XYZ file of C-alpha atoms in Angstrom:
490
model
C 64.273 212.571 100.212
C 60.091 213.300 100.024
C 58.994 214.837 96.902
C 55.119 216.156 97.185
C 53.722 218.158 94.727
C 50.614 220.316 93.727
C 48.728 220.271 90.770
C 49.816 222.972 88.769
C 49.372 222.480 84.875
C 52.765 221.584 83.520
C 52.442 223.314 80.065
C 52.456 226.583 81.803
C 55.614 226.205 83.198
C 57.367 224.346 80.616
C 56.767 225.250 76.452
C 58.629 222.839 74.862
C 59.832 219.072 75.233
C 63.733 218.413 73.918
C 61.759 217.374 70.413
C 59.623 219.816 70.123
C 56.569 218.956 71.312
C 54.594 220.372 73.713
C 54.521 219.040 77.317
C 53.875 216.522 79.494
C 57.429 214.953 77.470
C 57.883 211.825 76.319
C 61.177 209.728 77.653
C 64.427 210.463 75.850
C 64.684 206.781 74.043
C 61.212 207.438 72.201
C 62.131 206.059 68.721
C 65.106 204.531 69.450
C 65.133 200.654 69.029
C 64.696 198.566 72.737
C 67.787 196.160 73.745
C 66.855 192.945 72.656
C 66.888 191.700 76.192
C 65.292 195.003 77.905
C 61.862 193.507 80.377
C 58.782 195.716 81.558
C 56.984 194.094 84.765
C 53.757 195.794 84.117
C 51.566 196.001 87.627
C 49.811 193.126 88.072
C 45.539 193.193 87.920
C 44.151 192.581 91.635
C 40.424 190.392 90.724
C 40.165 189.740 94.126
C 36.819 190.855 95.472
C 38.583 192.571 98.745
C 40.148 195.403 97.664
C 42.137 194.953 100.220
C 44.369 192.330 98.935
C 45.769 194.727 96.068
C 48.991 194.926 98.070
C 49.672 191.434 97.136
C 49.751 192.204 93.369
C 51.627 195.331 94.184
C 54.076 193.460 96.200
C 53.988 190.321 93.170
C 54.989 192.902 91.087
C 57.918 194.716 93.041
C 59.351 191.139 93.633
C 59.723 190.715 90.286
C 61.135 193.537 88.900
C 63.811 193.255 91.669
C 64.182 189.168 91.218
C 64.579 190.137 87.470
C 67.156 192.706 88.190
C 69.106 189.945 89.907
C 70.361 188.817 86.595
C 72.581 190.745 85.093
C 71.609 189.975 81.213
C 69.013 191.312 81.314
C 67.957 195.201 81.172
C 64.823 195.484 83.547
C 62.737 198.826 83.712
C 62.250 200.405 87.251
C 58.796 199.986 89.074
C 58.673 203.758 88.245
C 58.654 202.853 84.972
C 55.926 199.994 85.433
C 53.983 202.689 87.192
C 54.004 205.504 84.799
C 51.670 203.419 82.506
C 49.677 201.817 85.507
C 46.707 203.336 84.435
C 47.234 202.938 80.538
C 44.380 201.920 78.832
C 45.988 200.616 75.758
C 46.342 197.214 74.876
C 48.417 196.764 72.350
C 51.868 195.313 73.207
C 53.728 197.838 70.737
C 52.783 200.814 71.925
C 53.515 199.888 75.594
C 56.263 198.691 74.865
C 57.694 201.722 73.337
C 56.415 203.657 76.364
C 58.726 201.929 78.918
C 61.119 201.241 76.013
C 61.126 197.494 76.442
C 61.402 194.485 73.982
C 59.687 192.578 76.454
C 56.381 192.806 78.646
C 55.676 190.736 81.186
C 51.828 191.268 82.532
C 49.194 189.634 84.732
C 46.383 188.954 87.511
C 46.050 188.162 90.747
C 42.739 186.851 92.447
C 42.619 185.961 95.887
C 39.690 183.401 97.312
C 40.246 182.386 101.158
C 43.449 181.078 101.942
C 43.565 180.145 97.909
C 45.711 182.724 95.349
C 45.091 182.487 91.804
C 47.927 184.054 89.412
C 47.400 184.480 85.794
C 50.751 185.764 84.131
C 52.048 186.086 80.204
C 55.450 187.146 78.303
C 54.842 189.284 75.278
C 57.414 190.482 72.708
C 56.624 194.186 72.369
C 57.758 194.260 68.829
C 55.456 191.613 67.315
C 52.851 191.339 70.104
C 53.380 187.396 70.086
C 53.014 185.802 73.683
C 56.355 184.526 74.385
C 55.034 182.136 77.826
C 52.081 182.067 79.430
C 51.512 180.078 82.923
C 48.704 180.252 85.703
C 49.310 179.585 89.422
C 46.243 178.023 91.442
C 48.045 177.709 94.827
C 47.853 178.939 98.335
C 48.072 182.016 99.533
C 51.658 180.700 101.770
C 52.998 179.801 98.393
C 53.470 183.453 97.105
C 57.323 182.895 97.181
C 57.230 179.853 95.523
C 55.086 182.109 92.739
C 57.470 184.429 92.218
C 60.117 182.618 92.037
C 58.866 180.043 89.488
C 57.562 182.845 87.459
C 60.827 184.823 87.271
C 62.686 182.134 86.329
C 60.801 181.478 83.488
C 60.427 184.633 82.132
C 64.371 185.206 82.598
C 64.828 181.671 80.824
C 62.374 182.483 77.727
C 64.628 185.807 77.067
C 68.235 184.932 77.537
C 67.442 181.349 76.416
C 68.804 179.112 78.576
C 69.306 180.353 82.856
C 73.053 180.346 84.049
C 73.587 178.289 86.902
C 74.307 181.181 89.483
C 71.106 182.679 88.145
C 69.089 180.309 88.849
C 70.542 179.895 92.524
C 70.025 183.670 92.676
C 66.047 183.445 91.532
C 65.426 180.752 93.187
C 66.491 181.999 96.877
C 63.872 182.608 99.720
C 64.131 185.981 101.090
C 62.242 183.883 104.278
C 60.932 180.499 105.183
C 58.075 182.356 107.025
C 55.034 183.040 104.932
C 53.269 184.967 107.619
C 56.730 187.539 107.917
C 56.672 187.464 103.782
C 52.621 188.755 104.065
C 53.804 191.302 106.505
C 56.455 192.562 104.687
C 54.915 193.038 101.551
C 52.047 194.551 103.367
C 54.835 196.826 105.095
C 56.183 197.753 101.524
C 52.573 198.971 100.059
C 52.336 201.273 102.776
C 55.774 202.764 102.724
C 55.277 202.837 98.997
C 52.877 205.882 99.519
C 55.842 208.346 100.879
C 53.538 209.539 103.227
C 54.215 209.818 106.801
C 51.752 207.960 107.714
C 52.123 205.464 105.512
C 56.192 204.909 106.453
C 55.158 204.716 110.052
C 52.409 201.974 109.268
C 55.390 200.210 107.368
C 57.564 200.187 109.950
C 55.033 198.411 111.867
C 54.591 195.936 109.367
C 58.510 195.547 108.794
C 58.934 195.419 112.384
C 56.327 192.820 113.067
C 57.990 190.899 110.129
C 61.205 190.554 112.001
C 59.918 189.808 115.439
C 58.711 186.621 113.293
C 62.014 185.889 111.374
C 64.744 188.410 112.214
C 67.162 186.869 109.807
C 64.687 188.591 106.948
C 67.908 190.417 105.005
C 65.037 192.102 102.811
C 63.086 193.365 106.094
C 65.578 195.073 107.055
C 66.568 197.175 103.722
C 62.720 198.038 103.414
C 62.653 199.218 107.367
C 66.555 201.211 106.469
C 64.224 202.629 103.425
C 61.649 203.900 105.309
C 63.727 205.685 108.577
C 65.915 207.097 106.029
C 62.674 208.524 104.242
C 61.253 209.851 107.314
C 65.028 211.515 108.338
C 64.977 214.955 107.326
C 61.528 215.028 105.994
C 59.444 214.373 109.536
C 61.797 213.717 112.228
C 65.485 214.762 113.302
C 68.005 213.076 111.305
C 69.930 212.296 114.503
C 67.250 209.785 114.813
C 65.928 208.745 111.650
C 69.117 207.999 110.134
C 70.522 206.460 113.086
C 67.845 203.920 112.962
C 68.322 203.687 108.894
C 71.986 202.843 109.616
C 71.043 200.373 111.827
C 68.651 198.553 109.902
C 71.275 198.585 107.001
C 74.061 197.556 109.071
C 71.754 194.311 109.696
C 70.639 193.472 106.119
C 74.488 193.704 105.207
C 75.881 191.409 108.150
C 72.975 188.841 106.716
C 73.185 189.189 103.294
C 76.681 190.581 101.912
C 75.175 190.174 98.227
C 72.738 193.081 98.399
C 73.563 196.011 97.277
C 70.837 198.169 98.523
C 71.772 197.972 102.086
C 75.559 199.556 101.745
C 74.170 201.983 99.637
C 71.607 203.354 102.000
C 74.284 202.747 104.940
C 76.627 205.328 103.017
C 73.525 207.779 102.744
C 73.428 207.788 106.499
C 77.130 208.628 107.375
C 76.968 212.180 105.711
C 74.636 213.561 107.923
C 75.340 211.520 110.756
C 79.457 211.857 110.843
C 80.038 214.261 108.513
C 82.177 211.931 106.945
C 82.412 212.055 103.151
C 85.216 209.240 102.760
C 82.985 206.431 104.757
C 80.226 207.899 102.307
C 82.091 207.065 99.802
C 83.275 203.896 100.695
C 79.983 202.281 101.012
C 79.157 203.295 97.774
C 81.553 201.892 96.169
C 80.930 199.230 97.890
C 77.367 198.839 96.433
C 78.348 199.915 92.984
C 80.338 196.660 92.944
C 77.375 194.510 93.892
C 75.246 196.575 91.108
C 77.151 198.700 88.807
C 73.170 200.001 87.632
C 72.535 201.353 91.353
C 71.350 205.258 90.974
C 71.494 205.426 94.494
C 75.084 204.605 94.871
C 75.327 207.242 92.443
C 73.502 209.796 94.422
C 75.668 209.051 97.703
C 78.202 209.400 95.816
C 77.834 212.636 94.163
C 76.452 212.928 97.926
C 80.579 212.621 98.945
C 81.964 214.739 96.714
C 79.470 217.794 97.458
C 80.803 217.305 100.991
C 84.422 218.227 99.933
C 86.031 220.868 98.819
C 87.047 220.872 95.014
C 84.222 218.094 94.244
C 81.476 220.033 92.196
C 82.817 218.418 88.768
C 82.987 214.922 90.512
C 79.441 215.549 92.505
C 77.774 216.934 89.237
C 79.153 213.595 87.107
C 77.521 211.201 89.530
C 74.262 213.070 89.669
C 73.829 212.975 86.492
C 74.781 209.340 86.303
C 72.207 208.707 88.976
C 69.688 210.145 87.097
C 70.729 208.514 83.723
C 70.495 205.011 85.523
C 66.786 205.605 86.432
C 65.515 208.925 84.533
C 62.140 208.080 85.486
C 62.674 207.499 89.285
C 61.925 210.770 91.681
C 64.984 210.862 93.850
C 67.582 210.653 91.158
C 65.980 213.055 89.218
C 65.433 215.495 92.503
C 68.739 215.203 93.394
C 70.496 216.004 90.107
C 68.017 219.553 89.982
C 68.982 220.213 93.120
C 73.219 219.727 92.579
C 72.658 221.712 89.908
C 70.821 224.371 91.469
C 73.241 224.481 94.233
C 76.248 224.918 91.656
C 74.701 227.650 89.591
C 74.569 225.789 86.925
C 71.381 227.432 85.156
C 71.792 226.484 82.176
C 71.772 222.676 82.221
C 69.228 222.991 84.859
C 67.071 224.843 82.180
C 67.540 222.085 79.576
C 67.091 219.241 81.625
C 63.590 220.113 83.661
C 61.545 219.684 80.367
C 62.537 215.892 80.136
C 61.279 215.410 83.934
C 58.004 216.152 83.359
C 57.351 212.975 83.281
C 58.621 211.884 86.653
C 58.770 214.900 89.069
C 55.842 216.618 90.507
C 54.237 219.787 88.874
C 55.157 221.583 92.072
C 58.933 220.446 91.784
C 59.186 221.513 87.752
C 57.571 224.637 88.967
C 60.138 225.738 91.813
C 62.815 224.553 89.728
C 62.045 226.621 87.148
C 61.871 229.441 89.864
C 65.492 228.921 90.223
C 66.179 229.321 86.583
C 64.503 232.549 86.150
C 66.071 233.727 89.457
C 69.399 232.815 88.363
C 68.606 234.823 84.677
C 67.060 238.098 86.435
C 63.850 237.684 86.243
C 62.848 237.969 89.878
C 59.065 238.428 89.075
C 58.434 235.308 87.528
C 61.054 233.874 90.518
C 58.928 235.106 93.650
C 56.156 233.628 91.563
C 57.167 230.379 90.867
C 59.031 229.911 94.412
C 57.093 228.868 97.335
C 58.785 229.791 100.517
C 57.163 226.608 101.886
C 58.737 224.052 99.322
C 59.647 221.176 100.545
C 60.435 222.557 104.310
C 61.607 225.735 103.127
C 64.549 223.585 100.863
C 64.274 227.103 98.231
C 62.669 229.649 101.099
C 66.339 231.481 100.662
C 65.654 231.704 96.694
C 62.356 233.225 97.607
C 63.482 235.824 99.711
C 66.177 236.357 97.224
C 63.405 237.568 95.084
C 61.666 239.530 96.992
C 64.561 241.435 98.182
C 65.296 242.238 94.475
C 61.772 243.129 94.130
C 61.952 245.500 97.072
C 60.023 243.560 99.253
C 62.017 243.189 102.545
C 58.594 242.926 104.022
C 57.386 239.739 102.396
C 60.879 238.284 102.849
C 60.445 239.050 106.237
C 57.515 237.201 107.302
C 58.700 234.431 105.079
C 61.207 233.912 107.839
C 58.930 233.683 110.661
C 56.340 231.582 109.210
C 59.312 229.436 108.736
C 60.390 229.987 112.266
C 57.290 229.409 113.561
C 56.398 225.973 112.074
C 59.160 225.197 113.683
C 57.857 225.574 117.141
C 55.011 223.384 116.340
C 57.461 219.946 115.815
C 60.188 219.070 113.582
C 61.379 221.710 111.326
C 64.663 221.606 109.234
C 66.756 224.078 110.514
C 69.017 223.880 107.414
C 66.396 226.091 105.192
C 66.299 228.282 107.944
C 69.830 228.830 108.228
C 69.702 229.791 104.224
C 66.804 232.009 104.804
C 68.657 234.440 107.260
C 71.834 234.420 105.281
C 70.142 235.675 102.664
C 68.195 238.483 104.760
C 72.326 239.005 105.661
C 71.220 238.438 109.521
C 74.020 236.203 109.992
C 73.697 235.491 113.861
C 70.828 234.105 113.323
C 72.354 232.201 110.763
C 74.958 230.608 112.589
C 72.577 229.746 114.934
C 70.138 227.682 112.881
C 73.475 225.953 111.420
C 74.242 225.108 115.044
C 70.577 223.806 115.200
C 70.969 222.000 111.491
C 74.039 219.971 112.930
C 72.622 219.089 115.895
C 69.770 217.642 114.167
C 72.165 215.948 111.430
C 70.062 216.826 108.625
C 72.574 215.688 105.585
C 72.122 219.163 103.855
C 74.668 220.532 106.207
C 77.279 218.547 104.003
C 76.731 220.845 101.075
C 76.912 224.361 102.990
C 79.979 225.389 101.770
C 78.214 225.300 98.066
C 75.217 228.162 98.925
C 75.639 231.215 97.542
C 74.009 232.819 100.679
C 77.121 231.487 102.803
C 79.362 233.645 100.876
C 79.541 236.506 103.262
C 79.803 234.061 105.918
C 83.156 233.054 104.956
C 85.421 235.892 106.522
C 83.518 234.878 109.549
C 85.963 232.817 112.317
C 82.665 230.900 113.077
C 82.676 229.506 109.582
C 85.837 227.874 109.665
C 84.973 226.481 113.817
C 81.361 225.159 112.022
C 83.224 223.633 108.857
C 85.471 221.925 111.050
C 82.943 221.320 113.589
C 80.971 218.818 110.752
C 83.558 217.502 109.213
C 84.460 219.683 106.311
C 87.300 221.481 107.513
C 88.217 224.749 104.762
């Protein structure tokens, strides 16, 4: 799922952080002690004169927070993490390091000179500031897997003390033999990286150009899964976006049965595209064996159990262990606001939105909060708060919720066909439009954009039996044919 935002000013929405102070909120672990073998991968420095080359730093930087995350003792913070203090100007080791909550910082350069590559890289304790190791690289740019791989080695060897002999199999393994598919695909993954449609599209030229060099790339194929599923729901039909996702997944798995990225984005795809909440499952299981610290496994699971009946206890647990596995990651955290939002459950939606300020959008803590104040009566401050337009229309029924308690059948109204127009222009989810005229109680209409929603196998049909606006849809005979019709039969 896309998360964009706006810039509204976060202290208006939110007045108080869980300790008391005012927003934007500081991560829950503030002031507790780091694990003694907890790693930061701060974003490398490009010093190359062509701006253009800053993807390879990026990219040096990704590889080694997920080379790092290969071995298991250690505790490595998310790139999310890395990139909430991108643009930190502090430089003392302490304080960053209680920022991502890390004993250990690993930081750099990268300048690039012709076909030459210059990396400059340390390991810093946090807690003393002492430099741990300290290397530099003068080598070609076709030696950039080389790079990381000597460099993650060594600073997984300097903090569990001596490397195991599967880990060093595991860090020192080539992704590919081609350096010209490697350029491509971290090239591919700095333009994905921007969430923008644009950007996915230019990765999935990159990705694909990648594999028409080496198509045994396992990693290729997980970033080009990554991207369709991205672009699935958000700009194009989920008919096609996630049958292309599956795809690519089913091909990183059948080449490398080790990672556990590809099963779990496989098991994202079979919800919308089957309707099938036990293969869902399944696959995510699956993955959660490979990586037991996986938030995304969690997600498809919690993912499975929205999908059946009797599973909001079960769908709420792994949401909320998604999110603890990554709190500062977007999707998690978008995910868990929205199972709770969809299960009424105001009140830990309430507490939990001041301690995303941090990683969610202004726009997202602002809707959210929408929901909260819709759910308490307040439908003012709701209609407010609650752009119809969110996230293609994702809350438009919670809008017109509102304004129907305001009295405002009018605005609800034309809510619904700005909605319904958009969707003439190209790809619309049909899903918030179903929602929208349930809760203007036109329920032909409704059925019909449910129809529409399944045909284009957006995955929010697996969760319809959870909307409140359904509710009078239930005595319906076409409720039971639909639920049975996606795979969810009452």
């Amino acid at each position: 799922m896309l998360v964009l935002g706006l810039a509204w000013p976060t202290a208006t929405i939110l007045a108080q952080c869980p300790d008391g102070s005012p927003p934007p909120c500081r991560s829950a672990r503030v002031g507790a002690i780091p694990p003694p073998n907890s790693v930061a991968v701060l974003y490398f420095d490009n010093l190359s004169r062509d701006t253009a080359s800053a993807y390879l730093a990026d990219g040096l930087t990704d590889e080694l927070i997920t080379r790092l995350s290969q071995v298991r003792r250690l505790e490595v913070r998310s790139r999310f993490e890395s990139r909430r203090v991108r643009d930190e100007r502090s430089n003392d080791p302490r304080a960053l390091g209680r920022m991502v909550h890390a004993e250990y910082l690993v930081s750099g350069s990268l300048q690039q000179a012709g076909e030459r590559v210059r990396v400059n890289v340390a390991l810093v304790r946090a807690s003393t500031s002492a430099q741990v190791w300290g290397s530099i690289y003068d080598r070609t740019g076709q030696d950039m897997l080389q790079i990381q791989s000597d460099i993650a080695s060594e600073v997984a060897g300097a903090i569990t003390g001596r490397l195991l002999p599967e880990e060093r199999a595991s860090l020192a393994r080539r992704p590919t033999r081609d350096p010209v598919a490697y350029d491509l695909y971290l090239r591919g993954v700095g333009a994905a990286n921007t969430f923008s449609e644009n950007g996915l599209r230019a990765g999935l030229d990159y990705f694909g150009r990648a594999l028409a060099r080496d198509s045994t790339f396992a990693d290729a194929w997980v970033q080009q899964s990554l991207a369709w599923g991205v672009l699935a729901d958000g700009y194009i039909e989920g008919r096609v976006g996630y049958a292309r996702a599956r795809e690519s997944a089913d091909r990183a798995m059948r080449l490398d049965s080790t990672n556990a990225t590809a099963p779990a984005l496989f098991a994202s795809t079979t919800i919308a595209l089957d309707g099938d909440a036990s293969q869902t499952r399944r696959w995510a299981l699956r993955a959660q064996r490979l990586d037991p610290r996986s938030w995304l496994a969690h997600c498809d699971l919690s993912w499975a159990w929205l999908a059946s009946a009797g599973g909001a206890d079960s769908a709420l647990s792994e949401a909320r262990q998604g999110w603890d596995a990554d709190t500062l990651s977007a999707v998690p955290a978008w995910n868990y606001l929205m199972t709770l939002a969809m299960l009424q459950q105001t009140d830990s939606l309430a507490a939990v939105l001041p301690r995303m300020a941090n990683t969610l959008s202004p726009e997202d803590l602002r809707a959210y909060d929408g929901v909260v104040r819709l759910e308490r009566g307040d439908a003012a401050a709701a209609a407010s708060r609650l752009p119809w337009s969110y996230y293609g229309g994702v809350l438009a029924a919670e809008y017109i919720r509102a304004q129907l308690a305001l009295a405002r059948p009018e605005a609800a109204r034309a809510a619904v066909d700005s909605m319904v127009a958009l969707s003439r222009t190209g790809y619309y989810n049909a899903f918030g439009l179903a929602r929208a005229y349930a809760a203007l109680g036109r329920t032909d209409e409704a059925f019909a954009w449910l129809d529409r929603a399944w045909e284009q196998r957006t995955n929010w049909v697996a969760f319809a039996r959870w909307y409140a606006e359904f509710a009078p849809l239930h005595a319906d005979p076409r409720w039971a044919a639909f639920l049975r019709r996606v795979g969810q039969a009452p």
